[in-house]
PDB file of C-alpha atoms in Angstrom:
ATOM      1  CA  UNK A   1      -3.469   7.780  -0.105  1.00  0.00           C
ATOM      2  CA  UNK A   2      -2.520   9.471  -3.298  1.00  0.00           C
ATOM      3  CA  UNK A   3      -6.360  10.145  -4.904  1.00  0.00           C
ATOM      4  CA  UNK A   4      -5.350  12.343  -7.767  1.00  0.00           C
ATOM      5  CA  UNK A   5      -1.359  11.766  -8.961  1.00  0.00           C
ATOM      6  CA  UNK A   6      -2.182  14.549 -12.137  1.00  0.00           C
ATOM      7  CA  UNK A   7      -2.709  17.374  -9.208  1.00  0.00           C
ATOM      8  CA  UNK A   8       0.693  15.757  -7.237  1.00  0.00           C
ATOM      9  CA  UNK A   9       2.905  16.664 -11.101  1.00  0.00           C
ATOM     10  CA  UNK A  10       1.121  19.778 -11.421  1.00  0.00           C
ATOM     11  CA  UNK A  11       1.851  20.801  -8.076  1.00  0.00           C
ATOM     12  CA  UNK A  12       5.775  19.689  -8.589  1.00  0.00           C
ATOM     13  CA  UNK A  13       5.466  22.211 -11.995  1.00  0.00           C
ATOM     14  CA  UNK A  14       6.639  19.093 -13.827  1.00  0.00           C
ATOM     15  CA  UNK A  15       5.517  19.174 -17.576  1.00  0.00           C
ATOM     16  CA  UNK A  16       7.705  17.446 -19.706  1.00  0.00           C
ATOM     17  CA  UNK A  17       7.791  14.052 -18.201  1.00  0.00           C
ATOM     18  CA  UNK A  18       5.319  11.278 -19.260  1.00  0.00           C
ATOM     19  CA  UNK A  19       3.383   9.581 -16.474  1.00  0.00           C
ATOM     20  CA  UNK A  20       5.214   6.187 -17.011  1.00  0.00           C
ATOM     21  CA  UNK A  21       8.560   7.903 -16.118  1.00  0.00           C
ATOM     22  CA  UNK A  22       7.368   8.734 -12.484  1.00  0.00           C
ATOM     23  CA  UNK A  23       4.889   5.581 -11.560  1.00  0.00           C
ATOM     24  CA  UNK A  24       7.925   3.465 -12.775  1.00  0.00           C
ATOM     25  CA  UNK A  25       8.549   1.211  -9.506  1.00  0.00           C
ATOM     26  CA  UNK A  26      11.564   0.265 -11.087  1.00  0.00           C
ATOM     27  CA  UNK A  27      14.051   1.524 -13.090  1.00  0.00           C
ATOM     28  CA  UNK A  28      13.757   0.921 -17.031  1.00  0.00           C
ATOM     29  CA  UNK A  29      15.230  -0.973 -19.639  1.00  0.00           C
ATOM     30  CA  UNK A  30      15.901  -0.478 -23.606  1.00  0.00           C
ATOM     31  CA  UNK A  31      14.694  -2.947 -25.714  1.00  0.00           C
ATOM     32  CA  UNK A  32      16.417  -3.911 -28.782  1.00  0.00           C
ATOM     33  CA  UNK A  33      15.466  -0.259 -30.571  1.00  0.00           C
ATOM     34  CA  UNK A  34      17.769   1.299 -27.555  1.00  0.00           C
ATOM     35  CA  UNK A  35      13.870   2.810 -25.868  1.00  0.00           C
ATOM     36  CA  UNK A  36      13.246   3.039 -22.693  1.00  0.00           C
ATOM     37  CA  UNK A  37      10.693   0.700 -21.348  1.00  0.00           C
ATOM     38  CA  UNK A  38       8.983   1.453 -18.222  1.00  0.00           C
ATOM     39  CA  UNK A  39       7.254  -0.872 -16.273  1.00  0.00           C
ATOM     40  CA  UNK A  40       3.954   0.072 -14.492  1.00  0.00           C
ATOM     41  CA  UNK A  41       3.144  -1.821 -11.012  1.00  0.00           C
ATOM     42  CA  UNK A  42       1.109  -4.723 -11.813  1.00  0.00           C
ATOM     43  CA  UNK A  43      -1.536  -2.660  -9.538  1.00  0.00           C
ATOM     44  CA  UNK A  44      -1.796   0.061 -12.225  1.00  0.00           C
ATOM     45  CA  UNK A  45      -2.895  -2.368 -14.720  1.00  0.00           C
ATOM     46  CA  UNK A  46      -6.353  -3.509 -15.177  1.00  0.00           C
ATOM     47  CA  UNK A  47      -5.660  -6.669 -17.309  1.00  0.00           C
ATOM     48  CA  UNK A  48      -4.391  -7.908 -21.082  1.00  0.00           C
ATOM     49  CA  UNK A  49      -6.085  -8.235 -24.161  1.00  0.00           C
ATOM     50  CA  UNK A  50      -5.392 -11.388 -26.496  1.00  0.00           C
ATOM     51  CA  UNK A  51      -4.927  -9.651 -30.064  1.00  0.00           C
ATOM     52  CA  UNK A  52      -5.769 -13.357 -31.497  1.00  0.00           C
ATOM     53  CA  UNK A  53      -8.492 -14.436 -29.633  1.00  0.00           C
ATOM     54  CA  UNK A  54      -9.715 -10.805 -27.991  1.00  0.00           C
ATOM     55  CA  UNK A  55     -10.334 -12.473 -25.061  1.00  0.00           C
ATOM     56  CA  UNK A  56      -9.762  -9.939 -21.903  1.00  0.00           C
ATOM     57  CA  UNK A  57      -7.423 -11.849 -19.287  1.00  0.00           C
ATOM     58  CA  UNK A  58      -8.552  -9.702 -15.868  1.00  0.00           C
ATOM     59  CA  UNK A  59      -5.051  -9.023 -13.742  1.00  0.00           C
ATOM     60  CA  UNK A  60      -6.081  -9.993 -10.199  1.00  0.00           C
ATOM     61  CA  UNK A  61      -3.114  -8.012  -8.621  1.00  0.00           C
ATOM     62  CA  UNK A  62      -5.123  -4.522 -10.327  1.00  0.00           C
ATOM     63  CA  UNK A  63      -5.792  -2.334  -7.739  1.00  0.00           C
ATOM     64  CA  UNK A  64      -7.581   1.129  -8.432  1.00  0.00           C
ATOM     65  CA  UNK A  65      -6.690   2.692  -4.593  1.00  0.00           C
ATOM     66  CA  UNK A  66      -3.062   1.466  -4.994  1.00  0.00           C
ATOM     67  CA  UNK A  67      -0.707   4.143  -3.537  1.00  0.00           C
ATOM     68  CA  UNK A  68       3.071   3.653  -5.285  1.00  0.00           C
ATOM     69  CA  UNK A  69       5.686   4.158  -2.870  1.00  0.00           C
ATOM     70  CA  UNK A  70       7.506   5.562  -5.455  1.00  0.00           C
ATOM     71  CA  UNK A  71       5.626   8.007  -7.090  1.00  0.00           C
ATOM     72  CA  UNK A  72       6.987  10.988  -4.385  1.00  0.00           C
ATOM     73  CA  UNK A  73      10.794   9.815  -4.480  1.00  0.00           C
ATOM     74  CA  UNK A  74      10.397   9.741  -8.025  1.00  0.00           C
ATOM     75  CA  UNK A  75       9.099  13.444  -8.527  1.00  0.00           C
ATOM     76  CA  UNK A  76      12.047  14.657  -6.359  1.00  0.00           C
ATOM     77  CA  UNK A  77      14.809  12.699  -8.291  1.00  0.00           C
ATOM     78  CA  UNK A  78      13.229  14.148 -11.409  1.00  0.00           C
ATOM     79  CA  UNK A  79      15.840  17.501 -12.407  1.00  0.00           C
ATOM     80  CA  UNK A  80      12.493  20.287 -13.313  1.00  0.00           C
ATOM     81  CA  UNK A  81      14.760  22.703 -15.032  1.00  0.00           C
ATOM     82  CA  UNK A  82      14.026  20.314 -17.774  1.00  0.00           C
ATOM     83  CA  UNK A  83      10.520  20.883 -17.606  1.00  0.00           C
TER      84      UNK A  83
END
């Protein structure tokens, strides 16, 4: 199980990439602005705030231990003469 995914990108001497780019399950869109959008695995997050109401909607999929499959293929597609 990964316990500390910081030390995993240090390790890989990757320092220009944002953590979104590399727990990104799958790939990313642009939204009407042409950005990228990553999505996080619904593990990753904790839940969603109503900006109306402020009510806290708990996500019952968030899982603090999860272990992303792809967060090793990821670092290896990633081209660290960039970084």
């Amino acid at each position: 199980m990964k316990n500390d995914y910081s030390e995993e990108v240090q390790r890989a001497g990757i320092k220009s990439f944002s953590f979104e780019n590399i727990l990104s399950e799958k790939l990313p869109v642009k939204n009407e602005n042409g950005d990228l959008i990553f999505r996080l695995p619904s593990q990753f997050i904790k839940g969603i705030v109503n900006h109306r109401t402020g009510d806290i909607i708990k996500n019952p999929n968030f899982n603090p231990e999860y272990n992303s499959p792809a967060f090793e293929s990821n670092i290896q597609s990633l081209d660290l003469n960039y970084s």
